[in-house]
mmCIF file of C-alpha atoms in Angstrom:
data_model
loop_
_atom_site.group_PDB
_atom_site.id
_atom_site.type_symbol
_atom_site.label_atom_id
_atom_site.label_comp_id
_atom_site.label_asym_id
_atom_site.label_seq_id
_atom_site.Cartn_x
_atom_site.Cartn_y
_atom_site.Cartn_z
ATOM 1 C CA PHE A 1 25.626 3.013 -17.003
ATOM 2 C CA ALA A 2 25.994 0.250 -19.605
ATOM 3 C CA LEU A 3 22.407 0.449 -20.632
ATOM 4 C CA ALA A 4 22.544 4.226 -20.831
ATOM 5 C CA ILE A 5 25.556 4.283 -23.063
ATOM 6 C CA GLY A 6 23.936 1.647 -25.363
ATOM 7 C CA LEU A 7 20.816 3.627 -25.498
ATOM 8 C CA LEU A 8 22.634 6.867 -26.116
ATOM 9 C CA ILE A 9 24.536 5.340 -29.185
ATOM 10 C CA ILE A 10 21.427 3.866 -30.806
ATOM 11 C CA SER A 11 19.295 7.011 -30.170
ATOM 12 C CA HIS A 12 21.299 9.236 -32.287
ATOM 13 C CA ASN A 13 24.920 8.672 -33.731
ATOM 14 C CA SER A 14 25.900 12.204 -34.106
ATOM 15 C CA VAL A 15 24.748 13.134 -30.590
ATOM 16 C CA ALA A 16 26.487 10.049 -29.262
ATOM 17 C CA LEU A 17 29.655 11.152 -31.020
ATOM 18 C CA MET A 18 29.480 14.467 -29.338
ATOM 19 C CA ALA A 19 28.435 13.116 -25.869
ATOM 20 C CA LEU A 20 30.803 10.152 -25.467
ATOM 21 C CA PRO A 21 33.924 12.384 -25.393
ATOM 22 C CA LEU A 22 32.199 14.517 -22.762
ATOM 23 C CA ILE A 23 31.389 11.356 -20.662
ATOM 24 C CA LEU A 24 35.009 10.126 -20.883
ATOM 25 C CA LEU A 25 36.306 13.614 -20.027
ATOM 26 C CA TYR A 26 34.003 13.529 -16.807
ATOM 27 C CA LEU A 27 35.046 10.047 -15.839
ATOM 28 C CA MET A 28 38.753 11.027 -16.195
ATOM 29 C CA ALA A 29 38.240 14.356 -14.343
ATOM 30 C CA THR A 30 36.682 12.395 -11.460
ATOM 31 C CA LYS A 31 39.307 9.597 -11.631
ATOM 32 C CA ARG A 32 36.487 7.039 -12.115
ATOM 33 C CA LEU A 33 37.396 5.846 -15.633
ATOM 34 C CA ALA A 34 38.742 2.491 -14.315
ATOM 35 C CA GLU A 35 35.649 1.933 -12.216
ATOM 36 C CA TYR A 36 33.341 2.491 -15.230
ATOM 37 C CA ALA A 37 35.531 1.028 -18.034
ATOM 38 C CA VAL A 38 33.781 -2.466 -18.067
ATOM 39 C CA ALA A 39 30.251 -0.810 -18.109
ATOM 40 C CA LEU A 40 31.432 1.493 -20.923
ATOM 41 C CA LEU A 41 32.656 -1.459 -23.030
ATOM 42 C CA LEU A 42 29.417 -3.290 -22.179
ATOM 43 C CA GLY A 43 27.492 -0.216 -23.437
ATOM 44 C CA LEU A 44 29.476 -0.435 -26.684
ATOM 45 C CA GLY A 45 28.788 -4.027 -26.881
ATOM 46 C CA LEU A 46 24.962 -3.572 -26.437
ATOM 47 C CA SER A 47 24.900 -1.150 -29.397
ATOM 48 C CA ALA A 48 27.414 -3.099 -31.560
ATOM 49 C CA PHE A 49 24.511 -4.352 -33.691
ATOM 50 C CA PHE A 50 24.060 -0.710 -34.718
ATOM 51 C CA TRP A 51 27.413 0.914 -34.999
ATOM 52 C CA MET A 52 29.608 -1.930 -36.350
ATOM 53 C CA PRO A 53 27.501 -2.589 -39.561
ATOM 54 C CA ALA A 54 27.242 1.229 -39.922
ATOM 55 C CA LEU A 55 31.045 1.553 -40.062
ATOM 56 C CA HIS A 56 31.572 -1.551 -42.062
ATOM 57 C CA GLU A 57 28.855 -1.139 -44.705
ATOM 58 C CA ARG A 58 29.364 2.586 -45.188
ATOM 59 C CA LYS A 59 31.452 1.916 -48.251
ATOM 60 C CA TYR A 60 28.420 0.383 -49.905
ATOM 61 C CA VAL A 61 26.253 3.424 -49.929
ATOM 62 C CA VAL A 62 26.561 6.934 -51.344
ATOM 63 C CA PHE A 63 26.775 8.664 -47.952
ATOM 64 C CA ASP A 64 30.270 9.950 -48.604
ATOM 65 C CA GLN A 65 29.354 11.326 -51.985
ATOM 66 C CA ARG A 66 26.380 13.248 -51.046
ATOM 67 C CA GLN A 67 26.131 16.572 -49.133
ATOM 68 C CA VAL A 68 23.307 16.006 -46.718
ATOM 69 C CA SER A 69 23.109 19.667 -45.540
ATOM 70 C CA VAL A 70 24.576 23.092 -45.935
ATOM 71 C CA PRO A 71 25.869 23.771 -42.464
ATOM 72 C CA SER A 72 25.906 27.581 -42.909
ATOM 73 C CA GLU A 73 22.187 27.594 -43.123
ATOM 74 C CA TYR A 74 21.762 26.026 -39.591
ATOM 75 C CA PHE A 75 23.854 28.281 -37.453
ATOM 76 C CA VAL A 76 22.085 29.653 -34.266
ATOM 77 C CA ALA A 77 22.062 33.494 -34.999
ATOM 78 C CA GLY A 78 19.688 36.414 -35.168
ATOM 79 C CA ARG A 79 16.272 35.577 -33.947
ATOM 80 C CA TRP A 80 17.296 32.007 -33.015
ATOM 81 C CA PHE A 81 19.999 33.021 -30.653
ATOM 82 C CA TRP A 82 17.669 32.311 -27.654
ATOM 83 C CA LEU A 83 18.029 28.577 -28.528
ATOM 84 C CA ILE A 84 21.353 28.615 -26.849
ATOM 85 C CA GLY A 85 19.596 28.622 -23.591
ATOM 86 C CA LEU A 86 19.618 32.068 -21.958
ATOM 87 C CA PRO A 87 19.355 30.809 -18.222
ATOM 88 C CA GLY A 88 22.251 28.361 -18.790
ATOM 89 C CA LEU A 89 24.452 31.078 -20.520
ATOM 90 C CA LEU A 90 23.674 33.402 -17.564
ATOM 91 C CA ALA A 91 24.611 30.672 -14.955
ATOM 92 C CA VAL A 92 27.920 30.136 -16.681
ATOM 93 C CA ILE A 93 28.722 33.898 -16.391
ATOM 94 C CA LEU A 94 27.548 34.083 -13.003
ATOM 95 C CA SER A 95 29.593 31.102 -11.831
ATOM 96 C CA TRP A 96 32.724 32.921 -12.936
ATOM 97 C CA SER A 97 31.479 36.443 -11.619
ATOM 98 C CA PHE A 98 30.733 35.062 -8.298
ATOM 99 C CA LYS A 99 33.913 33.010 -8.281
ATOM 100 C CA VAL A 100 32.024 29.859 -7.425
ATOM 101 C CA LYS A 101 34.404 27.101 -6.523
ATOM 102 C CA HIS A 102 34.139 23.616 -8.062
ATOM 103 C CA ALA A 103 36.727 21.166 -9.181
ATOM 104 C CA ARG A 104 35.263 20.758 -12.620
ATOM 105 C CA LYS A 105 33.823 24.256 -13.198
ATOM 106 C CA ASN A 106 36.555 25.394 -15.453
ATOM 107 C CA ILE A 107 36.800 22.448 -17.656
ATOM 108 C CA PHE A 108 32.921 22.225 -18.069
ATOM 109 C CA GLY A 109 32.906 25.927 -18.696
ATOM 110 C CA LEU A 110 35.425 25.445 -21.574
ATOM 111 C CA VAL A 111 33.437 22.610 -23.080
ATOM 112 C CA TYR A 112 30.247 24.843 -22.778
ATOM 113 C CA ILE A 113 31.977 27.730 -24.593
ATOM 114 C CA LEU A 114 33.250 25.314 -27.219
ATOM 115 C CA ALA A 115 29.773 23.799 -27.767
ATOM 116 C CA VAL A 116 28.072 27.262 -28.032
ATOM 117 C CA PHE A 117 30.936 28.422 -30.321
ATOM 118 C CA LEU A 118 30.269 25.497 -32.747
ATOM 119 C CA THR A 119 26.610 26.626 -33.130
ATOM 120 C CA LEU A 120 27.574 30.232 -34.113
ATOM 121 C CA PRO A 121 28.512 31.565 -37.559
ATOM 122 C CA VAL A 122 32.035 32.313 -36.306
ATOM 123 C CA SER A 123 32.789 28.605 -36.416
ATOM 124 C CA ARG A 124 32.171 28.392 -40.226
ATOM 125 C CA PHE A 125 35.849 27.685 -40.935
ATOM 126 C CA LEU A 126 35.364 24.258 -39.004
ATOM 127 C CA TRP A 127 32.143 23.560 -40.739
ATOM 128 C CA ASP A 128 33.877 24.124 -44.073
ATOM 129 C CA MET A 129 36.011 21.058 -43.514
ATOM 130 C CA PRO A 130 34.232 18.137 -45.291
ATOM 131 C CA LEU A 131 34.920 15.441 -42.577
ATOM 132 C CA PHE A 132 33.700 17.635 -39.725
ATOM 133 C CA ALA A 133 30.523 18.728 -41.715
ATOM 134 C CA SER A 134 29.796 15.123 -42.678
ATOM 135 C CA LEU A 135 30.044 13.865 -39.142
ATOM 136 C CA PHE A 136 27.790 16.343 -37.541
ATOM 137 C CA GLN A 137 25.841 17.895 -40.384
ATOM 138 C CA PHE A 138 23.972 20.590 -38.417
ATOM 139 C CA PRO A 139 25.637 23.168 -36.140
ATOM 140 C CA PHE A 140 22.508 23.304 -33.885
ATOM 141 C CA ARG A 141 23.229 19.752 -32.793
ATOM 142 C CA PHE A 142 25.897 21.067 -30.436
ATOM 143 C CA LEU A 143 23.062 22.811 -28.498
ATOM 144 C CA ALA A 144 22.388 19.280 -26.797
ATOM 145 C CA ILE A 145 25.832 19.673 -25.093
ATOM 146 C CA GLY A 146 25.343 23.399 -24.242
ATOM 147 C CA LEU A 147 21.865 22.917 -22.840
ATOM 148 C CA PHE A 148 22.989 20.022 -20.707
ATOM 149 C CA LEU A 149 25.968 21.865 -19.262
ATOM 150 C CA GLY A 150 23.823 24.934 -18.857
ATOM 151 C CA ALA A 151 21.480 23.106 -16.499
ATOM 152 C CA TRP A 152 24.482 21.768 -14.689
ATOM 153 C CA PHE A 153 25.768 25.406 -14.092
ATOM 154 C CA ILE A 154 22.362 26.494 -12.966
ATOM 155 C CA ALA A 155 22.363 23.824 -10.304
ATOM 156 C CA LEU A 156 25.851 24.716 -9.272
ATOM 157 C CA VAL A 157 25.133 28.482 -8.846
ATOM 158 C CA LEU A 158 21.992 27.804 -6.960
ATOM 159 C CA ASN A 159 23.708 25.204 -4.705
ATOM 160 C CA ARG A 160 26.750 27.423 -3.845
ATOM 161 C CA GLU A 161 25.075 30.884 -3.683
ATOM 162 C CA THR A 162 22.781 30.141 -0.751
ATOM 163 C CA LYS A 163 22.300 33.825 0.348
ATOM 164 C CA LYS A 164 21.173 34.811 -3.132
ATOM 165 C CA ARG A 165 19.331 31.570 -3.949
ATOM 166 C CA TRP A 166 15.823 33.063 -4.132
ATOM 167 C CA VAL A 167 16.904 36.044 -6.180
ATOM 168 C CA LEU A 168 18.687 33.784 -8.548
ATOM 169 C CA ILE A 169 15.664 31.425 -8.846
ATOM 170 C CA ALA A 170 13.553 34.408 -9.717
ATOM 171 C CA VAL A 171 16.157 35.511 -12.368
ATOM 172 C CA PHE A 172 16.321 32.151 -13.889
ATOM 173 C CA SER A 173 12.626 31.785 -13.863
ATOM 174 C CA VAL A 174 12.225 34.982 -15.806
ATOM 175 C CA GLY A 175 14.813 33.761 -18.240
ATOM 176 C CA PHE A 176 12.944 30.479 -18.750
ATOM 177 C CA LEU A 177 9.689 32.366 -19.301
ATOM 178 C CA MET A 178 11.358 34.729 -21.777
ATOM 179 C CA GLN A 179 12.679 31.665 -23.643
ATOM 180 C CA PHE A 180 9.307 29.993 -23.660
ATOM 181 C CA LEU A 181 7.572 33.132 -24.971
ATOM 182 C CA LEU A 182 10.179 33.631 -27.665
ATOM 183 C CA GLY A 183 9.790 30.009 -28.711
ATOM 184 C CA ARG A 184 6.002 30.261 -28.989
ATOM 185 C CA SER A 185 6.335 33.471 -31.124
ATOM 186 C CA LEU A 186 8.382 31.638 -33.816
ATOM 187 C CA VAL A 187 6.208 28.552 -33.991
ATOM 188 C CA LYS A 188 4.651 28.012 -37.333
ATOM 189 C CA TYR A 189 1.887 25.498 -38.093
ATOM 190 C CA GLU A 190 1.820 24.006 -41.648
ATOM 191 C CA MET A 191 -0.787 21.508 -43.078
ATOM 192 C CA ARG A 192 0.958 19.004 -45.309
ATOM 193 C CA PRO A 193 -0.616 16.216 -47.446
ATOM 194 C CA GLU A 194 -0.361 12.625 -46.525
ATOM 195 C CA ALA A 195 2.152 12.150 -49.292
ATOM 196 C CA TYR A 196 4.632 14.357 -47.440
ATOM 197 C CA TYR A 197 4.793 11.658 -44.719
ATOM 198 C CA THR A 198 4.798 8.608 -46.904
ATOM 199 C CA THR A 199 7.584 9.526 -49.296
ATOM 200 C CA ASN A 200 11.143 10.139 -48.846
ATOM 201 C CA GLU A 201 10.757 13.857 -48.523
ATOM 202 C CA ALA A 202 9.902 13.751 -44.781
ATOM 203 C CA THR A 203 12.590 11.216 -43.734
ATOM 204 C CA THR A 204 16.156 11.630 -42.621
ATOM 205 C CA THR A 205 17.380 10.373 -46.049
ATOM 206 C CA VAL A 206 16.465 13.621 -47.789
ATOM 207 C CA GLN A 207 19.377 13.303 -50.171
ATOM 208 C CA ASP A 208 19.076 9.374 -50.625
ATOM 209 C CA GLU A 209 22.386 9.269 -48.811
ATOM 210 C CA TYR A 210 21.713 5.532 -47.818
ATOM 211 C CA MET A 211 21.094 4.262 -51.242
ATOM 212 C CA PRO A 212 23.522 1.696 -52.615
ATOM 213 C CA ARG A 213 26.394 2.869 -54.821
#
């Protein structure tokens, strides 16, 4: 668990910022926070070489003075709505329709709804807040939480609805196939010169936000 926490933090800071509260919420809901507290601290310690300098040295770079992205351009809407994860969304709806019982279903359902909400244009008022936008930058990042919980709900429904399991497996399989075909139809291939990859244009510092002040 400690290694997983450490790797989560160094893999992507914004995703870690979204996932860590969910992990804490889960540990508190299962009353296992005390059991995993030391491992959690060890995970933070393993990744301290990454996050401590980032916090301390942030004042030396222009990050806070640059707008890295325009969040309103990255909402999941229109032809991109399928990115939410149609089978997972269906599983959440079915879990409430079938009144599937689970101690953490409601709280995970609310977190799922919140994650999906933050990817949609209706959450624009939150993304207009400078602090919120600077922390997460792209609304579609919250798909990581929604897709993870969607998979959890699929497993929950299939596990509890044993009489309808094969029908549900068929429905979810069709959903996955539709999502795959929709994804393939939107793929574009572009040939770019080598300079695109050897210059700043193709990196995560598109606005030179980590240059010194």
